Amino acid sequence: MKQLRARATVDPADAPTFFNLLAHSPAVEEARVLEVNTTPEGVETLLIAIDGDHTAFAAGAGDTPGVESVEVTEVAEGRAYAMLVMCSPETPLFDQIHRLGNDTGLVIRTPFVYRDGALYGRAVGDPESLQVALERVPAEIDVEVEAVGEFRGGADAPETALSDRQREALEAAQNLGYYDRPRGATHADVAAELGCGPATASDHLQKAEAKLVDIALDEFGPDV
């Protein structure tokens, strides 16, 4: 199996209202479609994480053709989650994505990420299916393939990127107060807990931290 990562853009004049609401609205810094539940009738329930003005999003979504309901919960200033029910055939971009996955034997993976006028996403399938999907993308959608690689799976959970020793090092450092401010422990303290030298403890921590930083900065995960 291969995994494809792509960036899709649509001219705002041609884009569905819902795409513009998420990708082009100055009120939304970034939106991530975390989960999608689809009924046989094409009604979709989406769980969306929103960075930005959630009140503007809720008002705009409520007036968007095809959106049946929207419920927003604020969890912090500038951060909210929306539960949105929409009729896929009336929201063309979502309908096209949904049909591509069904027609070509692909799995369209979440999250879909809307940011800076574009939609970012991933699909998993055999090479032929991926190629067919790209050929079937409607002309008004400009798709740029950013990466193609082997699908290895399991990389979406940050802890699976760590070796056992790296995880032990992070746990020891956390328990000892190494990440407190002010710092409550040193590399030597972590090393004593692990039964290794300070240089080795430092190496474990640096490699573990680097992996977690990579995952935090790339919402698509390190598996392509």
PDB file of C-alpha atoms in Angstrom:
ATOM      1  CA  MET A   1       0.000   0.000   0.000  1.00  0.00           C
ATOM      2  CA  LYS A   2       1.031   3.539  -0.712  1.00  0.00           C
ATOM      3  CA  GLN A   3       0.119   6.740   1.081  1.00  0.00           C
ATOM      4  CA  LEU A   4      -0.263   9.990  -0.786  1.00  0.00           C
ATOM      5  CA  ARG A   5      -0.172  13.424   0.782  1.00  0.00           C
ATOM      6  CA  ALA A   6      -1.595  16.283  -1.245  1.00  0.00           C
ATOM      7  CA  ARG A   7      -2.532  19.956  -1.200  1.00  0.00           C
ATOM      8  CA  ALA A   8      -5.722  21.057  -2.941  1.00  0.00           C
ATOM      9  CA  THR A   9      -6.685  24.609  -3.850  1.00  0.00           C
ATOM     10  CA  VAL A  10      -9.754  26.090  -5.489  1.00  0.00           C
ATOM     11  CA  ASP A  11     -10.184  29.597  -6.810  1.00  0.00           C
ATOM     12  CA  PRO A  12     -12.433  31.379  -4.275  1.00  0.00           C
ATOM     13  CA  ALA A  13     -14.733  32.422  -7.105  1.00  0.00           C
ATOM     14  CA  ASP A  14     -15.287  28.765  -8.039  1.00  0.00           C
ATOM     15  CA  ALA A  15     -15.044  27.194  -4.601  1.00  0.00           C
ATOM     16  CA  PRO A  16     -18.031  25.881  -2.641  1.00  0.00           C
ATOM     17  CA  THR A  17     -19.139  28.183   0.155  1.00  0.00           C
ATOM     18  CA  PHE A  18     -18.035  25.685   2.774  1.00  0.00           C
ATOM     19  CA  PHE A  19     -14.501  25.515   1.352  1.00  0.00           C
ATOM     20  CA  ASN A  20     -14.207  29.304   1.435  1.00  0.00           C
ATOM     21  CA  LEU A  21     -15.549  29.380   4.982  1.00  0.00           C
ATOM     22  CA  LEU A  22     -12.769  27.068   6.188  1.00  0.00           C
ATOM     23  CA  ALA A  23      -9.862  27.871   3.866  1.00  0.00           C
ATOM     24  CA  HIS A  24     -10.280  31.540   2.970  1.00  0.00           C
ATOM     25  CA  SER A  25     -12.050  33.106   5.943  1.00  0.00           C
ATOM     26  CA  PRO A  26      -9.910  35.648   7.835  1.00  0.00           C
ATOM     27  CA  ALA A  27     -11.703  34.521  11.009  1.00  0.00           C
ATOM     28  CA  VAL A  28     -10.364  30.936  10.773  1.00  0.00           C
ATOM     29  CA  GLU A  29      -6.616  30.470  11.143  1.00  0.00           C
ATOM     30  CA  GLU A  30      -6.848  26.705  10.680  1.00  0.00           C
ATOM     31  CA  ALA A  31      -9.564  24.061  10.687  1.00  0.00           C
ATOM     32  CA  ARG A  32      -9.003  20.321  11.022  1.00  0.00           C
ATOM     33  CA  VAL A  33     -11.723  17.839  10.139  1.00  0.00           C
ATOM     34  CA  LEU A  34     -10.934  15.178  12.726  1.00  0.00           C
ATOM     35  CA  GLU A  35     -13.686  12.628  12.114  1.00  0.00           C
ATOM     36  CA  VAL A  36     -16.416  12.069   9.524  1.00  0.00           C
ATOM     37  CA  ASN A  37     -19.444   9.819   9.945  1.00  0.00           C
ATOM     38  CA  THR A  38     -21.442   9.229   6.746  1.00  0.00           C
ATOM     39  CA  THR A  39     -24.901   7.690   6.415  1.00  0.00           C
ATOM     40  CA  PRO A  40     -26.015   5.714   3.329  1.00  0.00           C
ATOM     41  CA  GLU A  41     -28.143   8.725   2.388  1.00  0.00           C
ATOM     42  CA  GLY A  42     -25.058  10.938   2.162  1.00  0.00           C
ATOM     43  CA  VAL A  43     -25.615  12.901   5.362  1.00  0.00           C
ATOM     44  CA  GLU A  44     -22.280  13.532   7.052  1.00  0.00           C
ATOM     45  CA  THR A  45     -21.488  14.464  10.648  1.00  0.00           C
ATOM     46  CA  LEU A  46     -18.119  16.154  11.008  1.00  0.00           C
ATOM     47  CA  LEU A  47     -16.035  16.854  14.093  1.00  0.00           C
ATOM     48  CA  ILE A  48     -13.911  19.919  13.360  1.00  0.00           C
ATOM     49  CA  ALA A  49     -11.190  21.580  15.449  1.00  0.00           C
ATOM     50  CA  ILE A  50     -11.126  25.335  14.838  1.00  0.00           C
ATOM     51  CA  ASP A  51      -8.329  27.781  15.549  1.00  0.00           C
ATOM     52  CA  GLY A  52      -9.704  31.289  15.298  1.00  0.00           C
ATOM     53  CA  ASP A  53     -13.036  33.029  15.776  1.00  0.00           C
ATOM     54  CA  HIS A  54     -15.484  30.199  16.352  1.00  0.00           C
ATOM     55  CA  THR A  55     -18.454  32.581  16.519  1.00  0.00           C
ATOM     56  CA  ALA A  56     -17.771  33.724  12.964  1.00  0.00           C
ATOM     57  CA  PHE A  57     -17.406  30.100  11.893  1.00  0.00           C
ATOM     58  CA  ALA A  58     -20.701  29.072  13.508  1.00  0.00           C
ATOM     59  CA  ALA A  59     -22.577  31.960  11.906  1.00  0.00           C
ATOM     60  CA  GLY A  60     -21.059  31.289   8.495  1.00  0.00           C
ATOM     61  CA  ALA A  61     -21.579  27.529   8.690  1.00  0.00           C
ATOM     62  CA  GLY A  62     -25.192  27.950   9.714  1.00  0.00           C
ATOM     63  CA  ASP A  63     -25.852  29.972   6.553  1.00  0.00           C
ATOM     64  CA  THR A  64     -23.956  27.581   4.251  1.00  0.00           C
ATOM     65  CA  PRO A  65     -26.025  25.568   1.734  1.00  0.00           C
ATOM     66  CA  GLY A  66     -26.053  21.900   2.661  1.00  0.00           C
ATOM     67  CA  VAL A  67     -25.265  22.440   6.350  1.00  0.00           C
ATOM     68  CA  GLU A  68     -28.182  21.220   8.436  1.00  0.00           C
ATOM     69  CA  SER A  69     -26.853  22.058  11.899  1.00  0.00           C
ATOM     70  CA  VAL A  70     -23.726  23.227  13.698  1.00  0.00           C
ATOM     71  CA  GLU A  71     -22.885  23.065  17.411  1.00  0.00           C
ATOM     72  CA  VAL A  72     -19.704  24.697  18.709  1.00  0.00           C
ATOM     73  CA  THR A  73     -17.930  24.211  22.039  1.00  0.00           C
ATOM     74  CA  GLU A  74     -15.143  26.593  23.039  1.00  0.00           C
ATOM     75  CA  VAL A  75     -12.311  24.921  24.950  1.00  0.00           C
ATOM     76  CA  ALA A  76      -9.900  27.873  25.135  1.00  0.00           C
ATOM     77  CA  GLU A  77      -9.600  31.359  23.751  1.00  0.00           C
ATOM     78  CA  GLY A  78      -9.217  31.004  20.014  1.00  0.00           C
ATOM     79  CA  ARG A  79      -9.778  27.225  20.078  1.00  0.00           C
ATOM     80  CA  ALA A  80     -13.069  25.384  19.667  1.00  0.00           C
ATOM     81  CA  TYR A  81     -14.639  22.178  18.378  1.00  0.00           C
ATOM     82  CA  ALA A  82     -17.619  22.065  16.054  1.00  0.00           C
ATOM     83  CA  MET A  83     -20.056  19.216  15.434  1.00  0.00           C
ATOM     84  CA  LEU A  84     -21.508  19.847  12.016  1.00  0.00           C
ATOM     85  CA  VAL A  85     -24.181  17.933  10.092  1.00  0.00           C
ATOM     86  CA  MET A  86     -24.218  18.400   6.339  1.00  0.00           C
ATOM     87  CA  CYS A  87     -25.801  16.888   3.254  1.00  0.00           C
ATOM     88  CA  SER A  88     -22.845  15.805   1.137  1.00  0.00           C
ATOM     89  CA  PRO A  89     -24.456  16.108  -2.340  1.00  0.00           C
ATOM     90  CA  GLU A  90     -25.229  19.751  -1.594  1.00  0.00           C
ATOM     91  CA  THR A  91     -21.603  20.489  -0.623  1.00  0.00           C
ATOM     92  CA  PRO A  92     -19.711  19.586  -3.812  1.00  0.00           C
ATOM     93  CA  LEU A  93     -16.149  19.371  -2.531  1.00  0.00           C
ATOM     94  CA  PHE A  94     -17.014  16.954   0.267  1.00  0.00           C
ATOM     95  CA  ASP A  95     -19.226  14.960  -2.076  1.00  0.00           C
ATOM     96  CA  GLN A  96     -16.401  14.643  -4.612  1.00  0.00           C
ATOM     97  CA  ILE A  97     -13.914  13.524  -1.946  1.00  0.00           C
ATOM     98  CA  HIS A  98     -16.423  11.000  -0.615  1.00  0.00           C
ATOM     99  CA  ARG A  99     -17.150   9.573  -4.084  1.00  0.00           C
ATOM    100  CA  LEU A 100     -13.455   9.374  -4.979  1.00  0.00           C
ATOM    101  CA  GLY A 101     -12.835   7.198  -1.947  1.00  0.00           C
ATOM    102  CA  ASN A 102     -15.769   4.923  -2.730  1.00  0.00           C
ATOM    103  CA  ASP A 103     -15.217   4.657  -6.482  1.00  0.00           C
ATOM    104  CA  THR A 104     -11.498   3.950  -6.481  1.00  0.00           C
ATOM    105  CA  GLY A 105     -11.021   1.744  -3.409  1.00  0.00           C
ATOM    106  CA  LEU A 106      -9.112   4.359  -1.442  1.00  0.00           C
ATOM    107  CA  VAL A 107      -9.211   5.305   2.203  1.00  0.00           C
ATOM    108  CA  ILE A 108      -9.295   9.071   2.641  1.00  0.00           C
ATOM    109  CA  ARG A 109      -7.615   9.676   5.986  1.00  0.00           C
ATOM    110  CA  THR A 110      -8.347  12.293   8.589  1.00  0.00           C
ATOM    111  CA  PRO A 111      -7.519  14.934   9.463  1.00  0.00           C
ATOM    112  CA  PHE A 112      -8.336  17.126   6.495  1.00  0.00           C
ATOM    113  CA  VAL A 113      -6.592  20.406   7.237  1.00  0.00           C
ATOM    114  CA  TYR A 114      -7.774  23.754   5.908  1.00  0.00           C
ATOM    115  CA  ARG A 115      -5.132  26.459   6.101  1.00  0.00           C
ATOM    116  CA  ASP A 116      -4.048  29.495   4.073  1.00  0.00           C
ATOM    117  CA  GLY A 117      -6.477  28.939   1.238  1.00  0.00           C
ATOM    118  CA  ALA A 118      -5.792  25.226   0.794  1.00  0.00           C
ATOM    119  CA  LEU A 119      -7.015  21.797   1.861  1.00  0.00           C
ATOM    120  CA  TYR A 120      -4.362  19.282   2.924  1.00  0.00           C
ATOM    121  CA  GLY A 121      -5.051  15.578   3.192  1.00  0.00           C
ATOM    122  CA  ARG A 122      -3.907  11.982   2.768  1.00  0.00           C
ATOM    123  CA  ALA A 123      -5.178   8.912   0.962  1.00  0.00           C
ATOM    124  CA  VAL A 124      -4.114   5.290   1.224  1.00  0.00           C
ATOM    125  CA  GLY A 125      -4.421   2.714  -1.566  1.00  0.00           C
ATOM    126  CA  ASP A 126      -2.534   0.802  -4.201  1.00  0.00           C
ATOM    127  CA  PRO A 127      -0.578   2.914  -6.737  1.00  0.00           C
ATOM    128  CA  GLU A 128      -3.109   2.366  -9.529  1.00  0.00           C
ATOM    129  CA  SER A 129      -6.018   3.470  -7.340  1.00  0.00           C
ATOM    130  CA  LEU A 130      -4.164   6.596  -6.269  1.00  0.00           C
ATOM    131  CA  GLN A 131      -3.428   7.469  -9.892  1.00  0.00           C
ATOM    132  CA  VAL A 132      -7.062   6.924 -10.914  1.00  0.00           C
ATOM    133  CA  ALA A 133      -8.219   9.174  -8.070  1.00  0.00           C
ATOM    134  CA  LEU A 134      -5.889  11.957  -9.183  1.00  0.00           C
ATOM    135  CA  GLU A 135      -7.142  11.673 -12.750  1.00  0.00           C
ATOM    136  CA  ARG A 136     -10.746  11.968 -11.558  1.00  0.00           C
ATOM    137  CA  VAL A 137     -10.252  15.130  -9.534  1.00  0.00           C
ATOM    138  CA  PRO A 138     -12.550  17.815 -11.005  1.00  0.00           C
ATOM    139  CA  ALA A 139     -10.829  20.405 -13.164  1.00  0.00           C
ATOM    140  CA  GLU A 140     -11.636  23.299 -10.835  1.00  0.00           C
ATOM    141  CA  ILE A 141      -9.621  21.660  -8.034  1.00  0.00           C
ATOM    142  CA  ASP A 142      -5.854  22.087  -8.355  1.00  0.00           C
ATOM    143  CA  VAL A 143      -4.086  19.191  -6.617  1.00  0.00           C
ATOM    144  CA  GLU A 144      -0.377  19.218  -5.809  1.00  0.00           C
ATOM    145  CA  VAL A 145       1.060  15.885  -4.663  1.00  0.00           C
ATOM    146  CA  GLU A 146       3.489  16.677  -1.852  1.00  0.00           C
ATOM    147  CA  ALA A 147       4.680  13.165  -1.065  1.00  0.00           C
ATOM    148  CA  VAL A 148       4.081   9.503  -1.866  1.00  0.00           C
ATOM    149  CA  GLY A 149       5.484   6.716   0.279  1.00  0.00           C
ATOM    150  CA  GLU A 150       4.871   3.310   1.759  1.00  0.00           C
ATOM    151  CA  PHE A 151       2.036   3.204   4.261  1.00  0.00           C
ATOM    152  CA  ARG A 152       3.530   1.908   7.469  1.00  0.00           C
ATOM    153  CA  GLY A 153       0.628   2.581   9.811  1.00  0.00           C
ATOM    154  CA  GLY A 154       0.656   3.208  13.530  1.00  0.00           C
ATOM    155  CA  ALA A 155       2.546   6.468  13.233  1.00  0.00           C
ATOM    156  CA  ASP A 156      -0.398   8.725  14.000  1.00  0.00           C
ATOM    157  CA  ALA A 157      -0.087   8.114  17.751  1.00  0.00           C
ATOM    158  CA  PRO A 158       3.002  10.016  18.965  1.00  0.00           C
ATOM    159  CA  GLU A 159       4.025   7.340  21.444  1.00  0.00           C
ATOM    160  CA  THR A 160       4.440   4.760  18.686  1.00  0.00           C
ATOM    161  CA  ALA A 161       7.304   6.806  17.204  1.00  0.00           C
ATOM    162  CA  LEU A 162       9.383   6.325  20.377  1.00  0.00           C
ATOM    163  CA  SER A 163      11.602   3.405  21.236  1.00  0.00           C
ATOM    164  CA  ASP A 164      11.023   1.764  24.620  1.00  0.00           C
ATOM    165  CA  ARG A 165      14.203   3.343  25.989  1.00  0.00           C
ATOM    166  CA  GLN A 166      13.256   6.795  24.726  1.00  0.00           C
ATOM    167  CA  ARG A 167       9.855   6.504  26.362  1.00  0.00           C
ATOM    168  CA  GLU A 168      11.483   5.387  29.628  1.00  0.00           C
ATOM    169  CA  ALA A 169      13.786   8.400  29.460  1.00  0.00           C
ATOM    170  CA  LEU A 170      10.889  10.811  28.936  1.00  0.00           C
ATOM    171  CA  GLU A 171       8.886   9.254  31.755  1.00  0.00           C
ATOM    172  CA  ALA A 172      11.855   9.433  34.126  1.00  0.00           C
ATOM    173  CA  ALA A 173      12.552  13.045  33.163  1.00  0.00           C
ATOM    174  CA  GLN A 174       8.910  14.020  33.632  1.00  0.00           C
ATOM    175  CA  ASN A 175       8.631  12.293  37.022  1.00  0.00           C
ATOM    176  CA  LEU A 176      11.881  13.865  38.261  1.00  0.00           C
ATOM    177  CA  GLY A 177      10.839  17.396  37.268  1.00  0.00           C
ATOM    178  CA  TYR A 178      13.268  17.760  34.348  1.00  0.00           C
ATOM    179  CA  TYR A 179      10.592  19.614  32.365  1.00  0.00           C
ATOM    180  CA  ASP A 180       9.462  21.805  35.247  1.00  0.00           C
ATOM    181  CA  ARG A 181      10.178  25.519  35.302  1.00  0.00           C
ATOM    182  CA  PRO A 182      12.527  26.033  37.004  1.00  0.00           C
ATOM    183  CA  ARG A 183      14.050  22.696  36.003  1.00  0.00           C
ATOM    184  CA  GLY A 184      13.942  20.225  38.887  1.00  0.00           C
ATOM    185  CA  ALA A 185      16.398  17.612  37.614  1.00  0.00           C
ATOM    186  CA  THR A 186      19.485  17.252  35.433  1.00  0.00           C
ATOM    187  CA  HIS A 187      20.683  14.773  32.834  1.00  0.00           C
ATOM    188  CA  ALA A 188      22.669  13.137  35.642  1.00  0.00           C
ATOM    189  CA  ASP A 189      19.469  12.632  37.649  1.00  0.00           C
ATOM    190  CA  VAL A 190      17.696  11.081  34.674  1.00  0.00           C
ATOM    191  CA  ALA A 191      20.752   8.911  34.005  1.00  0.00           C
ATOM    192  CA  ALA A 192      20.766   7.640  37.585  1.00  0.00           C
ATOM    193  CA  GLU A 193      17.092   6.692  37.258  1.00  0.00           C
ATOM    194  CA  LEU A 194      17.767   4.870  33.988  1.00  0.00           C
ATOM    195  CA  GLY A 195      21.024   3.259  35.115  1.00  0.00           C
ATOM    196  CA  CYS A 196      23.114   4.781  32.346  1.00  0.00           C
ATOM    197  CA  GLY A 197      25.560   7.632  31.860  1.00  0.00           C
ATOM    198  CA  PRO A 198      24.457  11.297  31.568  1.00  0.00           C
ATOM    199  CA  ALA A 199      25.541  11.467  27.917  1.00  0.00           C
ATOM    200  CA  THR A 200      23.397   8.435  27.091  1.00  0.00           C
ATOM    201  CA  ALA A 201      20.399   9.854  28.967  1.00  0.00           C
ATOM    202  CA  SER A 202      20.828  13.139  27.100  1.00  0.00           C
ATOM    203  CA  ASP A 203      20.926  11.287  23.782  1.00  0.00           C
ATOM    204  CA  HIS A 204      17.717   9.373  24.581  1.00  0.00           C
ATOM    205  CA  LEU A 205      15.929  12.578  25.543  1.00  0.00           C
ATOM    206  CA  GLN A 206      17.102  14.550  22.529  1.00  0.00           C
ATOM    207  CA  LYS A 207      16.056  11.847  20.075  1.00  0.00           C
ATOM    208  CA  ALA A 208      12.659  11.412  21.752  1.00  0.00           C
ATOM    209  CA  GLU A 209      12.045  15.153  21.850  1.00  0.00           C
ATOM    210  CA  ALA A 210      13.023  15.510  18.195  1.00  0.00           C
ATOM    211  CA  LYS A 211      10.501  12.845  17.173  1.00  0.00           C
ATOM    212  CA  LEU A 212       7.719  14.469  19.166  1.00  0.00           C
ATOM    213  CA  VAL A 213       8.526  17.906  17.780  1.00  0.00           C
ATOM    214  CA  ASP A 214       8.387  16.541  14.227  1.00  0.00           C
ATOM    215  CA  ILE A 215       4.953  15.059  14.909  1.00  0.00           C
ATOM    216  CA  ALA A 216       3.691  18.241  16.580  1.00  0.00           C
ATOM    217  CA  LEU A 217       4.777  20.385  13.639  1.00  0.00           C
ATOM    218  CA  ASP A 218       3.406  18.027  10.975  1.00  0.00           C
ATOM    219  CA  GLU A 219      -0.227  17.152  11.521  1.00  0.00           C
ATOM    220  CA  PHE A 220       0.019  14.591   8.724  1.00  0.00           C
ATOM    221  CA  GLY A 221       2.409  12.435  10.734  1.00  0.00           C
ATOM    222  CA  PRO A 222       5.913  11.147   9.955  1.00  0.00           C
ATOM    223  CA  ASP A 223       4.818   8.152   7.878  1.00  0.00           C
ATOM    224  CA  VAL A 224       5.394   9.553   4.356  1.00  0.00           C
TER     225      VAL A 224
END
